[in-house]
Amino acid sequence: MLEILLSGQLQRQIDGNESIAGRIRAAPAGLLIAKMLAGAWRQLPPEPELSASELEEIAPRLLSSGTAGLGWWRLRHSALRAGKVVQQLHQAYRLHTLQAALHQQEIERVFTLLRSASVEPILVKGWAIARCYPEPGLRPYGDLDLCVHPQQYHKAQELLKSSAIGECDVDLHRGFDKLDDRSWDELYARSQLIRLGETEVRVLGPEDHLHLLAVHLLRHGAWRPLWLCDVAVAVESLPAAFDWQLCLGRQRRRADWVACAIGLAHQLLGAEIAHTPVESRAKRLPRWLVPAVIRQWHWCLRPGQRPLALQALLGHLRHPAGLLEEIYFRWDKPIEATIRLKGPFNELPRMPFQLVYLLLRSPELPRQLVKWLRR
């Protein structure tokens, strides 16, 4: 039963550590989002223990982060189902359902186009994981993430530019840069063809896809709750012959990243991990990791939804009250900094990683200044 906010182990960890409890209490909306989404991807999720005022507080974040459909799915049989906020979530679910049908047609057209030129793409994320949810409206997706052989990248790029493919938004990737410990040939050899309408769509094998979903989540600081739901769905949809050794990979550090991402899905969303090789690690995460995710969910903003760093900081010179909050928001990226610097997920402080990562990003400031002055 997922009638509690977090797993019992995590709740005991929070209760027994004041520093963790304080950092989580500083981001109440993030904690409510975790409560809302726990088990929400399942066919029959339990009703969440949320008040009407709490739901109203997080509704804008659910809508902006793509988890409104999951919110409605959990609330559709609850005492709150007739409220205005739940109706808004229901409308989002309906919209996502319609968009999913259109996106599936786009996928068919793009695959047909590329195959006509002997280019065989592999679809990742998006529909590749959305198909594992019980309903199409529960997992929205926009652009199509397609990976092609590095030698075919320019050919595919020109083909997509010159074709009358419509308004398809394709995010084309040269191979698999996020799976840099695995070659294209071995990933392609393990890929699968899944029927979609009148065509077959090539997706990664389940081991490689779970690895990619986990690393992608952490690489972007886990700011979007939907991505952790993807990890949870993938973990609970594993085939009987799933090869954990293949999923975790050859590099010990990357294997630990994947285990920690699955641990986040377990501790924050209640994903079932019993009798898996990562069970022990998933229940024993670094103390800074869960609070870091909760703080990201409290903001729940994609990078493009917030002004450029320099623009925002200069803007607060006239309104100093929000300056410290803005600085903290830009600085508070312990997960992203650790991954970008290929660091370990251990109990050591994250400040050195964040400082180095901040210095690495500092060359962006002159370009941001030019953009700001032009505006």
XYZ file of C-alpha atoms in Angstrom, residues 6-333:
328
model
C 7.576 7.865 1.428
C 8.778 4.368 2.084
C 9.124 3.487 5.734
C 12.890 3.340 5.460
C 13.109 6.865 4.073
C 10.688 8.232 6.649
C 12.804 6.771 9.459
C 15.896 8.256 7.852
C 14.276 11.689 7.746
C 12.961 11.472 11.293
C 16.390 10.483 12.575
C 18.345 13.178 10.772
C 17.430 16.788 11.482
C 19.550 18.165 8.644
C 17.641 16.062 6.106
C 14.301 16.865 7.695
C 15.065 20.583 7.643
C 16.106 20.592 3.999
C 12.966 18.687 2.974
C 10.669 20.903 5.040
C 12.177 23.868 3.158
C 10.638 22.478 -0.048
C 7.076 21.466 0.941
C 5.704 21.483 -2.611
C 8.348 18.991 -3.713
C 7.340 16.655 -0.931
C 3.660 16.930 -1.866
C 4.491 16.082 -5.484
C 6.221 12.906 -4.304
C 3.134 12.046 -2.278
C 0.883 12.714 -5.276
C 2.870 10.597 -7.731
C 3.687 7.577 -5.548
C 2.424 4.567 -7.497
C 0.422 6.806 -9.843
C 1.533 4.860 -12.944
C -0.124 1.640 -11.822
C -3.398 0.321 -13.207
C -5.133 0.714 -9.823
C -3.198 3.232 -7.730
C -4.377 3.993 -4.191
C -5.978 7.340 -3.435
C -3.426 9.931 -2.282
C -3.742 11.420 1.180
C -3.878 15.057 0.093
C -6.096 17.888 1.216
C -7.812 20.191 -1.247
C -5.481 23.047 -0.317
C -2.387 20.880 -0.807
C -3.628 19.759 -4.197
C -4.297 23.348 -5.208
C -0.734 24.272 -4.203
C 0.942 21.690 -6.430
C -1.510 21.684 -9.353
C 0.460 24.300 -11.372
C 3.600 22.216 -10.936
C 1.819 19.054 -12.066
C 0.545 20.862 -15.145
C 3.920 22.366 -16.053
C 5.933 19.183 -15.455
C 3.775 16.825 -17.517
C 2.442 14.858 -14.541
C -1.113 16.243 -14.563
C -2.440 13.072 -16.187
C -0.861 10.930 -13.490
C -2.359 13.235 -10.864
C -5.838 12.810 -12.305
C -5.337 9.038 -12.573
C -4.817 8.828 -8.811
C -7.624 11.249 -7.984
C -10.285 10.046 -10.400
C -12.080 7.924 -7.764
C -11.256 10.091 -4.738
C -13.414 12.458 -2.725
C -11.676 15.361 -4.515
C -12.637 14.224 -8.020
C -15.406 16.820 -8.476
C -13.185 19.772 -7.591
C -12.080 22.401 -10.083
C -8.409 21.462 -9.785
C -9.064 17.792 -10.564
C -11.101 18.835 -13.584
C -8.103 20.811 -14.822
C -5.925 17.743 -14.414
C -8.534 15.684 -16.279
C -8.488 18.158 -19.159
C -4.707 17.824 -19.327
C -5.077 14.033 -19.421
C -7.518 14.320 -22.337
C -5.161 16.653 -24.188
C -2.222 14.292 -23.630
C -4.332 11.420 -25.002
C -5.093 13.333 -28.194
C -1.483 14.436 -28.560
C -0.281 10.850 -28.109
C -2.382 9.734 -31.087
C -0.896 12.519 -33.230
C 2.640 11.757 -32.062
C 2.235 8.102 -32.956
C 1.317 9.089 -36.512
C 4.407 11.318 -36.612
C 6.598 8.434 -35.460
C 5.267 6.247 -38.269
C 5.916 8.957 -40.881
C 9.443 9.689 -39.663
C 10.453 6.015 -39.532
C 9.034 5.449 -43.016
C 10.935 8.471 -44.340
C 14.287 7.515 -42.841
C 14.000 3.869 -43.827
C 13.305 4.927 -47.409
C 16.899 6.231 -47.407
C 18.273 3.132 -45.628
C 18.626 4.938 -42.298
C 17.459 2.840 -39.334
C 16.796 5.019 -36.257
C 16.290 3.906 -32.663
C 13.599 5.695 -30.662
C 14.407 6.427 -27.003
C 12.329 7.862 -24.146
C 9.019 9.372 -25.306
C 6.796 6.695 -26.817
C 9.395 4.025 -26.027
C 8.557 4.354 -22.313
C 5.027 5.813 -22.655
C 3.856 2.480 -24.117
C 4.554 0.895 -20.694
C 2.009 3.121 -18.917
C -1.570 1.809 -18.617
C -3.055 4.723 -20.624
C -1.603 6.975 -23.389
C -2.648 10.164 -21.587
C -0.526 9.413 -18.526
C 2.853 10.066 -20.135
C 3.009 13.096 -22.471
C 5.912 13.628 -24.814
C 6.724 16.268 -27.407
C 9.755 15.844 -29.638
C 10.869 12.491 -30.971
C 14.263 11.428 -29.629
C 15.895 9.447 -32.412
C 19.400 8.017 -32.398
C 21.101 7.074 -35.665
C 24.466 5.574 -36.514
C 27.117 8.326 -36.298
C 28.021 7.821 -39.958
C 24.383 8.367 -40.974
C 23.766 11.425 -38.824
C 24.266 14.086 -41.519
C 22.287 12.057 -44.028
C 19.359 11.765 -41.635
C 19.639 15.443 -40.707
C 19.454 16.598 -44.328
C 16.626 14.205 -45.068
C 14.523 15.554 -42.202
C 15.224 19.156 -43.223
C 14.350 18.687 -46.873
C 11.255 16.517 -46.487
C 7.657 17.615 -46.205
C 7.270 15.649 -42.989
C 4.998 18.252 -41.450
C 5.477 19.792 -38.034
C 7.327 16.840 -36.532
C 9.815 17.944 -33.900
C 12.677 15.457 -34.131
C 15.597 15.585 -31.706
C 18.229 13.740 -33.711
C 21.223 12.252 -31.881
C 24.552 11.093 -33.261
C 24.713 7.654 -31.707
C 24.272 7.318 -27.931
C 26.402 9.904 -26.186
C 24.687 9.179 -22.835
C 25.642 5.509 -23.086
C 29.307 6.111 -23.718
C 30.314 2.740 -22.250
C 28.373 0.890 -24.964
C 28.992 0.848 -28.703
C 26.343 1.496 -31.343
C 26.753 -2.024 -32.713
C 26.027 -3.766 -29.419
C 23.093 -1.456 -28.637
C 21.642 -2.031 -32.086
C 22.110 -5.787 -31.791
C 20.047 -5.786 -28.561
C 17.367 -3.396 -29.867
C 13.792 -4.534 -30.513
C 11.103 -3.883 -33.106
C 7.705 -2.950 -31.630
C 4.566 -2.744 -33.748
C 3.000 0.733 -33.964
C 0.114 1.092 -36.390
C 1.293 0.091 -39.858
C 4.997 0.083 -39.088
C 7.521 -1.291 -36.630
C 9.462 1.049 -34.366
C 12.956 0.158 -33.214
C 13.616 0.765 -29.505
C 16.448 -0.129 -27.164
C 16.438 -3.428 -25.340
C 14.966 -3.156 -21.813
C 18.390 -3.330 -20.117
C 19.867 -0.521 -22.201
C 16.741 1.618 -21.989
C 16.538 1.473 -18.193
C 20.225 2.416 -18.053
C 19.591 5.388 -20.352
C 16.501 6.556 -18.442
C 18.404 6.467 -15.149
C 21.478 8.316 -16.417
C 19.341 10.888 -18.271
C 17.380 11.587 -15.079
C 20.525 12.254 -13.056
C 22.341 14.102 -15.848
C 19.596 16.726 -15.783
C 19.470 16.969 -12.011
C 16.196 15.002 -11.694
C 14.289 18.294 -11.961
C 11.301 16.691 -13.724
C 9.186 14.250 -11.642
C 7.937 12.521 -14.793
C 11.417 11.177 -15.503
C 11.545 9.417 -12.140
C 8.114 7.952 -12.877
C 9.632 6.615 -16.119
C 12.330 4.839 -14.122
C 9.689 3.400 -11.792
C 7.554 2.201 -14.712
C 10.561 0.633 -16.414
C 11.590 -1.182 -13.224
C 8.097 -2.571 -12.683
C 7.767 -3.626 -16.356
C 10.939 -5.712 -16.623
C 10.675 -8.957 -18.599
C 11.357 -12.241 -16.838
C 14.692 -12.678 -18.624
C 15.971 -9.203 -17.729
C 19.780 -9.143 -17.443
C 20.756 -6.894 -14.523
C 24.467 -7.236 -15.185
C 23.926 -5.968 -18.716
C 21.766 -3.095 -17.460
C 24.240 -1.897 -14.843
C 27.134 -2.111 -17.274
C 30.856 -2.611 -17.069
C 31.776 0.617 -15.257
C 31.306 0.404 -11.505
C 30.571 4.107 -11.049
C 27.932 4.275 -13.771
C 26.382 1.097 -12.364
C 26.083 2.870 -9.022
C 24.455 5.870 -10.695
C 21.806 3.571 -12.162
C 21.253 1.868 -8.804
C 20.850 5.264 -7.084
C 18.308 6.424 -9.686
C 16.305 3.257 -9.067
C 16.691 3.908 -5.346
C 15.121 7.344 -5.802
C 12.176 5.753 -7.608
C 11.814 3.342 -4.677
C 12.188 5.808 -1.829
C 10.215 8.713 -3.312
C 7.612 6.901 -5.416
C 7.404 3.441 -3.894
C 8.681 1.523 -6.931
C 8.927 -2.206 -6.230
C 12.550 -3.393 -6.163
C 12.328 -6.510 -3.988
C 14.651 -9.361 -4.965
C 16.658 -7.217 -7.393
C 20.472 -6.838 -7.288
C 20.081 -3.110 -6.532
C 17.741 -3.562 -3.552
C 20.410 -3.000 -0.900
C 21.846 0.104 -2.572
C 18.385 1.498 -3.324
C 17.559 1.494 0.384
C 20.890 3.063 1.345
C 21.265 6.254 -0.667
C 23.590 9.167 0.186
C 21.887 11.435 2.701
C 22.033 14.464 0.413
C 20.407 12.799 -2.605
C 16.699 12.576 -1.720
C 16.528 16.145 -0.329
C 18.223 17.399 -3.518
C 15.461 15.860 -5.651
C 12.728 17.203 -3.392
C 14.178 20.716 -3.737
C 14.251 20.385 -7.528
C 10.611 19.332 -7.534
C 9.737 22.293 -5.358
C 10.921 24.545 -8.198
C 9.783 22.093 -10.898
C 10.879 24.401 -13.714
C 12.609 23.361 -16.910
C 15.752 25.429 -17.618
C 14.065 27.440 -20.382
C 11.205 28.511 -18.100
C 13.483 30.736 -16.025
C 15.363 33.838 -17.237
C 19.042 33.644 -18.132
C 21.201 33.555 -15.002
C 22.803 36.953 -15.557
C 19.514 38.575 -16.499
C 17.815 37.193 -13.401
C 20.628 38.248 -11.042
C 20.836 41.778 -12.480
C 17.076 42.063 -12.262
C 17.200 41.349 -8.548
C 19.597 44.231 -7.931
C 16.509 46.418 -7.871
C 14.674 43.886 -5.734
C 17.287 42.436 -3.340
C 14.745 40.369 -1.424
C 14.815 37.649 -4.060
C 18.542 37.791 -4.802
C 19.611 35.112 -2.315
C 16.847 32.794 -3.485
C 17.931 33.274 -7.117
C 21.571 32.589 -6.276
C 20.586 29.453 -4.365
C 18.477 28.220 -7.255
C 21.401 28.602 -9.674
C 23.870 27.006 -7.264
C 21.768 24.111 -5.966
C 22.644 21.449 -8.550
